[in-house]
Structures are given as structure tokens and as C-alpha cells.
Amino acid sequence: SSLLIVGGAKLESKLPVIDKFKPIVDKILIGGKLVYDFLNNTDPQIIVPKELVRVGDEILDVVITNEIKELVKNSKRIIWAGPMGIYDHGYPEGTLDLAKAIASSNAESIIGGGDTIAAIPAELLPKFTFVSTGGGAMLQFLATGTLPGLEALKN
């Protein structure tokens, strides 16, 4: 099975990508600020973490539960862009726990995004199949097979 993991804060760039990936992945795990938009989610394909780290109404991180770890373990291909929480303000655990789960899985793993990579210890990075500093661009390319810059080069 295949798993798309989308976190971070850039809603406008991630929501269209989620729509594009829905027909081509089995499950979509939501993290980061995107969780706000999916709290009332009823789509069984979209997984919203049930355990969240909150201060008041603010979601600061997601807890990588055994359920999520099993989902990762049972996936053959994982595409991940966007941290699970506010890793640079004292909440790195969700992103780190997810990175460790993916790194120890047998899945083909494609991870991207400057924030995602910054949140992961350097020694874990070689355990992923492919690492890209571009997050939104990587997702767009994987979903559509091209990018505006590539199309411009063709002309």
C-alpha cells in the first residue's frame, strides 16, 4: 500500500496536492497546521492523528501513535512533505518519531521540504530512498509529472 504524509503550514499549496494524490495513494496522513482543516474529516482515506499536543486551541504537534507506526510499517511506498509539528519552537517529537518509523520501515520513502529535512537528524537522512529540499514542488511533480519550470525549458 502507499501512504502520502502531508504536514507543515502552507495550506494553499498542500490542499490541491492532496486532491491530486487521492486517486493514486491508499492513505493520506495529515499533520502540522493542516490538522485544523481536517478535524471534522469523515473520509476514511484521510487519517488525522487523534492524539495532538495542544496549548489552548493551538495544535503544536501530533503524537505518532502505534496506529500510525503500523500504517507506516505496512506501507510499501511513503511520500512525506511537511513537519508534523512546530519542530523549531520546542515541538520536534512528532516529526522525529515519524522519521524514525519511516527510516526503520522497508518502504520506498520519498521525503521533501526544507522544514521537513531540517527537523530530521542528519544521520537518519541516508535511510530514506530519496530526499528533496523542495516540498511543494516535489509533491506537484510527483502528482502531475511536470513542473512549470520544466515546461518552460521545453519551449
PDB file of C-alpha atoms in Angstrom:
ATOM      1  CA  SER A   1       0.000   0.000   0.000  1.00  0.00           C
ATOM      2  CA  SER A   2       1.048   3.610  -0.446  1.00  0.00           C
ATOM      3  CA  LEU A   3       0.969   6.443   2.063  1.00  0.00           C
ATOM      4  CA  LEU A   4       1.121  10.195   1.497  1.00  0.00           C
ATOM      5  CA  ILE A   5       2.065  12.226   4.580  1.00  0.00           C
ATOM      6  CA  VAL A   6       1.376  15.957   4.421  1.00  0.00           C
ATOM      7  CA  GLY A   7       2.272  18.369   7.198  1.00  0.00           C
ATOM      8  CA  GLY A   8       3.585  21.853   7.631  1.00  0.00           C
ATOM      9  CA  ALA A   9       1.738  25.129   7.432  1.00  0.00           C
ATOM     10  CA  LYS A  10       1.259  26.033   3.754  1.00  0.00           C
ATOM     11  CA  LEU A  11      -2.409  25.119   3.300  1.00  0.00           C
ATOM     12  CA  GLU A  12      -2.923  26.705  -0.102  1.00  0.00           C
ATOM     13  CA  SER A  13      -0.101  24.651  -1.668  1.00  0.00           C
ATOM     14  CA  LYS A  14      -0.963  21.375   0.066  1.00  0.00           C
ATOM     15  CA  LEU A  15      -4.743  21.092  -0.355  1.00  0.00           C
ATOM     16  CA  PRO A  16      -4.652  20.829  -4.191  1.00  0.00           C
ATOM     17  CA  VAL A  17      -1.879  18.230  -3.872  1.00  0.00           C
ATOM     18  CA  ILE A  18      -3.998  16.141  -1.508  1.00  0.00           C
ATOM     19  CA  ASP A  19      -6.797  16.184  -4.103  1.00  0.00           C
ATOM     20  CA  LYS A  20      -4.373  15.115  -6.855  1.00  0.00           C
ATOM     21  CA  PHE A  21      -2.940  12.266  -4.775  1.00  0.00           C
ATOM     22  CA  LYS A  22      -6.279  10.864  -3.538  1.00  0.00           C
ATOM     23  CA  PRO A  23      -6.772   8.600  -6.590  1.00  0.00           C
ATOM     24  CA  ILE A  24      -3.163   7.325  -6.539  1.00  0.00           C
ATOM     25  CA  VAL A  25      -2.424   6.564  -2.870  1.00  0.00           C
ATOM     26  CA  ASP A  26      -4.143   4.294  -0.379  1.00  0.00           C
ATOM     27  CA  LYS A  27      -3.950   6.533   2.701  1.00  0.00           C
ATOM     28  CA  ILE A  28      -3.151  10.168   3.470  1.00  0.00           C
ATOM     29  CA  LEU A  29      -1.821  11.135   6.913  1.00  0.00           C
ATOM     30  CA  ILE A  30      -2.301  14.771   7.899  1.00  0.00           C
ATOM     31  CA  GLY A  31      -0.005  16.685  10.274  1.00  0.00           C
ATOM     32  CA  GLY A  32       1.094  20.191  11.147  1.00  0.00           C
ATOM     33  CA  LYS A  33      -1.306  23.110  10.815  1.00  0.00           C
ATOM     34  CA  LEU A  34      -3.228  21.168   8.162  1.00  0.00           C
ATOM     35  CA  VAL A  35      -4.815  19.224  11.034  1.00  0.00           C
ATOM     36  CA  TYR A  36      -7.092  22.230  11.721  1.00  0.00           C
ATOM     37  CA  ASP A  37      -8.684  21.805   8.294  1.00  0.00           C
ATOM     38  CA  PHE A  38      -9.309  18.093   8.762  1.00  0.00           C
ATOM     39  CA  LEU A  39     -10.518  17.901  12.377  1.00  0.00           C
ATOM     40  CA  ASN A  40     -14.044  17.030  11.212  1.00  0.00           C
ATOM     41  CA  ASN A  41     -12.805  14.702   8.477  1.00  0.00           C
ATOM     42  CA  THR A  42     -15.097  11.785   7.626  1.00  0.00           C
ATOM     43  CA  ASP A  43     -13.113  10.450   4.662  1.00  0.00           C
ATOM     44  CA  PRO A  44     -11.665   7.036   5.632  1.00  0.00           C
ATOM     45  CA  GLN A  45      -8.762   7.529   3.212  1.00  0.00           C
ATOM     46  CA  ILE A  46      -7.577  10.584   5.170  1.00  0.00           C
ATOM     47  CA  ILE A  47      -6.076   9.907   8.587  1.00  0.00           C
ATOM     48  CA  VAL A  48      -5.972  12.703  11.126  1.00  0.00           C
ATOM     49  CA  PRO A  49      -3.959  11.931  14.286  1.00  0.00           C
ATOM     50  CA  LYS A  50      -6.245  11.513  17.270  1.00  0.00           C
ATOM     51  CA  GLU A  51      -3.571  12.478  19.797  1.00  0.00           C
ATOM     52  CA  LEU A  52      -2.432  16.080  19.471  1.00  0.00           C
ATOM     53  CA  VAL A  53      -0.147  18.264  21.561  1.00  0.00           C
ATOM     54  CA  ARG A  54      -2.138  21.403  22.298  1.00  0.00           C
ATOM     55  CA  VAL A  55      -1.801  24.584  24.262  1.00  0.00           C
ATOM     56  CA  GLY A  56      -5.283  26.050  24.461  1.00  0.00           C
ATOM     57  CA  ASP A  57      -6.732  25.954  20.946  1.00  0.00           C
ATOM     58  CA  GLU A  58      -3.325  25.822  19.266  1.00  0.00           C
ATOM     59  CA  ILE A  59      -2.093  22.496  17.875  1.00  0.00           C
ATOM     60  CA  LEU A  60       1.689  22.336  18.341  1.00  0.00           C
ATOM     61  CA  ASP A  61       2.461  18.728  17.365  1.00  0.00           C
ATOM     62  CA  VAL A  62       0.931  15.359  16.614  1.00  0.00           C
ATOM     63  CA  VAL A  63       1.626  12.199  18.566  1.00  0.00           C
ATOM     64  CA  ILE A  64       2.885   9.302  16.439  1.00  0.00           C
ATOM     65  CA  THR A  65       0.783   6.532  17.947  1.00  0.00           C
ATOM     66  CA  ASN A  66       1.147   2.774  17.455  1.00  0.00           C
ATOM     67  CA  GLU A  67      -1.687   3.022  14.916  1.00  0.00           C
ATOM     68  CA  ILE A  68       0.363   5.452  12.805  1.00  0.00           C
ATOM     69  CA  LYS A  69       3.528   3.354  13.258  1.00  0.00           C
ATOM     70  CA  GLU A  70       1.616   0.295  11.969  1.00  0.00           C
ATOM     71  CA  LEU A  71       0.370   2.285   8.980  1.00  0.00           C
ATOM     72  CA  VAL A  72       3.984   3.231   8.163  1.00  0.00           C
ATOM     73  CA  LYS A  73       5.253  -0.314   8.722  1.00  0.00           C
ATOM     74  CA  ASN A  74       2.621  -1.764   6.375  1.00  0.00           C
ATOM     75  CA  SER A  75       3.258   0.736   3.564  1.00  0.00           C
ATOM     76  CA  LYS A  76       5.354  -0.192   0.554  1.00  0.00           C
ATOM     77  CA  ARG A  77       5.772   3.414  -0.628  1.00  0.00           C
ATOM     78  CA  ILE A  78       5.741   6.564   1.512  1.00  0.00           C
ATOM     79  CA  ILE A  79       5.808  10.149   0.266  1.00  0.00           C
ATOM     80  CA  TRP A  80       6.256  12.755   3.001  1.00  0.00           C
ATOM     81  CA  ALA A  81       6.365  16.562   2.887  1.00  0.00           C
ATOM     82  CA  GLY A  82       5.959  18.914   5.827  1.00  0.00           C
ATOM     83  CA  PRO A  83       6.791  18.566   9.522  1.00  0.00           C
ATOM     84  CA  MET A  84       4.222  17.161  11.944  1.00  0.00           C
ATOM     85  CA  GLY A  85       4.564  19.997  14.444  1.00  0.00           C
ATOM     86  CA  ILE A  86       6.318  23.244  15.278  1.00  0.00           C
ATOM     87  CA  TYR A  87       9.694  21.489  15.463  1.00  0.00           C
ATOM     88  CA  ASP A  88      11.726  24.704  15.608  1.00  0.00           C
ATOM     89  CA  HIS A  89       9.837  26.010  18.663  1.00  0.00           C
ATOM     90  CA  GLY A  90      10.255  23.084  21.013  1.00  0.00           C
ATOM     91  CA  TYR A  91       7.888  20.501  19.499  1.00  0.00           C
ATOM     92  CA  PRO A  92      10.064  18.162  17.374  1.00  0.00           C
ATOM     93  CA  GLU A  93       8.799  14.832  18.755  1.00  0.00           C
ATOM     94  CA  GLY A  94       6.065  14.067  16.216  1.00  0.00           C
ATOM     95  CA  THR A  95       8.309  14.762  13.224  1.00  0.00           C
ATOM     96  CA  LEU A  96      11.221  12.870  14.787  1.00  0.00           C
ATOM     97  CA  ASP A  97       9.120   9.846  15.766  1.00  0.00           C
ATOM     98  CA  LEU A  98       7.618   9.703  12.272  1.00  0.00           C
ATOM     99  CA  ALA A  99      11.083   9.958  10.672  1.00  0.00           C
ATOM    100  CA  LYS A 100      12.356   7.099  12.847  1.00  0.00           C
ATOM    101  CA  ALA A 101       9.321   4.947  11.968  1.00  0.00           C
ATOM    102  CA  ILE A 102       9.792   5.544   8.233  1.00  0.00           C
ATOM    103  CA  ALA A 103      13.579   5.064   8.422  1.00  0.00           C
ATOM    104  CA  SER A 104      13.152   1.692  10.129  1.00  0.00           C
ATOM    105  CA  SER A 105      10.442   0.520   7.700  1.00  0.00           C
ATOM    106  CA  ASN A 106      11.046  -1.397   4.478  1.00  0.00           C
ATOM    107  CA  ALA A 107       9.101   1.169   2.452  1.00  0.00           C
ATOM    108  CA  GLU A 108      10.430   3.066  -0.516  1.00  0.00           C
ATOM    109  CA  SER A 109      10.482   6.531   1.063  1.00  0.00           C
ATOM    110  CA  ILE A 110      10.483   9.901  -0.649  1.00  0.00           C
ATOM    111  CA  ILE A 111      10.698  12.890   1.682  1.00  0.00           C
ATOM    112  CA  GLY A 112      10.805  16.547   0.846  1.00  0.00           C
ATOM    113  CA  GLY A 113      10.706  20.084   2.092  1.00  0.00           C
ATOM    114  CA  GLY A 114      13.331  22.261   3.717  1.00  0.00           C
ATOM    115  CA  ASP A 115      11.463  22.270   7.025  1.00  0.00           C
ATOM    116  CA  THR A 116      10.948  18.502   6.998  1.00  0.00           C
ATOM    117  CA  ILE A 117      14.638  17.865   6.356  1.00  0.00           C
ATOM    118  CA  ALA A 118      15.770  20.490   8.882  1.00  0.00           C
ATOM    119  CA  ALA A 119      13.714  18.713  11.549  1.00  0.00           C
ATOM    120  CA  ILE A 120      15.299  15.305  10.923  1.00  0.00           C
ATOM    121  CA  PRO A 121      18.725  14.384  12.348  1.00  0.00           C
ATOM    122  CA  ALA A 122      21.332  14.160   9.563  1.00  0.00           C
ATOM    123  CA  GLU A 123      22.210  10.547  10.424  1.00  0.00           C
ATOM    124  CA  LEU A 124      18.658   9.453   9.559  1.00  0.00           C
ATOM    125  CA  LEU A 125      18.613  11.053   6.082  1.00  0.00           C
ATOM    126  CA  PRO A 126      20.578   8.250   4.305  1.00  0.00           C
ATOM    127  CA  LYS A 127      17.895   5.767   5.421  1.00  0.00           C
ATOM    128  CA  PHE A 128      15.347   7.358   3.064  1.00  0.00           C
ATOM    129  CA  THR A 129      15.192   6.371  -0.616  1.00  0.00           C
ATOM    130  CA  PHE A 130      15.073   9.956  -1.881  1.00  0.00           C
ATOM    131  CA  VAL A 131      15.403  13.314  -0.104  1.00  0.00           C
ATOM    132  CA  SER A 132      14.453  16.651  -1.695  1.00  0.00           C
ATOM    133  CA  THR A 133      14.742  20.141  -0.223  1.00  0.00           C
ATOM    134  CA  GLY A 134      11.710  21.128  -2.298  1.00  0.00           C
ATOM    135  CA  GLY A 135       8.475  20.098  -0.606  1.00  0.00           C
ATOM    136  CA  GLY A 136       5.581  21.650  -2.537  1.00  0.00           C
ATOM    137  CA  ALA A 137       7.471  21.372  -5.835  1.00  0.00           C
ATOM    138  CA  MET A 138       8.309  17.707  -5.153  1.00  0.00           C
ATOM    139  CA  LEU A 139       4.659  16.922  -4.430  1.00  0.00           C
ATOM    140  CA  GLN A 140       3.499  18.803  -7.518  1.00  0.00           C
ATOM    141  CA  PHE A 141       5.997  16.924  -9.692  1.00  0.00           C
ATOM    142  CA  LEU A 142       5.015  13.532  -8.239  1.00  0.00           C
ATOM    143  CA  ALA A 143       1.316  14.303  -8.680  1.00  0.00           C
ATOM    144  CA  THR A 144       1.453  15.769 -12.202  1.00  0.00           C
ATOM    145  CA  GLY A 145       4.725  14.515 -13.720  1.00  0.00           C
ATOM    146  CA  THR A 146       5.971  18.005 -14.519  1.00  0.00           C
ATOM    147  CA  LEU A 147       6.652  21.495 -13.157  1.00  0.00           C
ATOM    148  CA  PRO A 148       6.180  24.953 -14.716  1.00  0.00           C
ATOM    149  CA  GLY A 149       9.964  25.425 -14.882  1.00  0.00           C
ATOM    150  CA  LEU A 150      10.392  22.135 -16.773  1.00  0.00           C
ATOM    151  CA  GLU A 151       7.630  23.072 -19.219  1.00  0.00           C
ATOM    152  CA  ALA A 152       9.325  26.454 -19.832  1.00  0.00           C
ATOM    153  CA  LEU A 153      12.597  24.674 -20.640  1.00  0.00           C
ATOM    154  CA  LYS A 154      10.855  22.543 -23.281  1.00  0.00           C
ATOM    155  CA  ASN A 155       9.875  25.624 -25.302  1.00  0.00           C
TER     156      ASN A 155
END
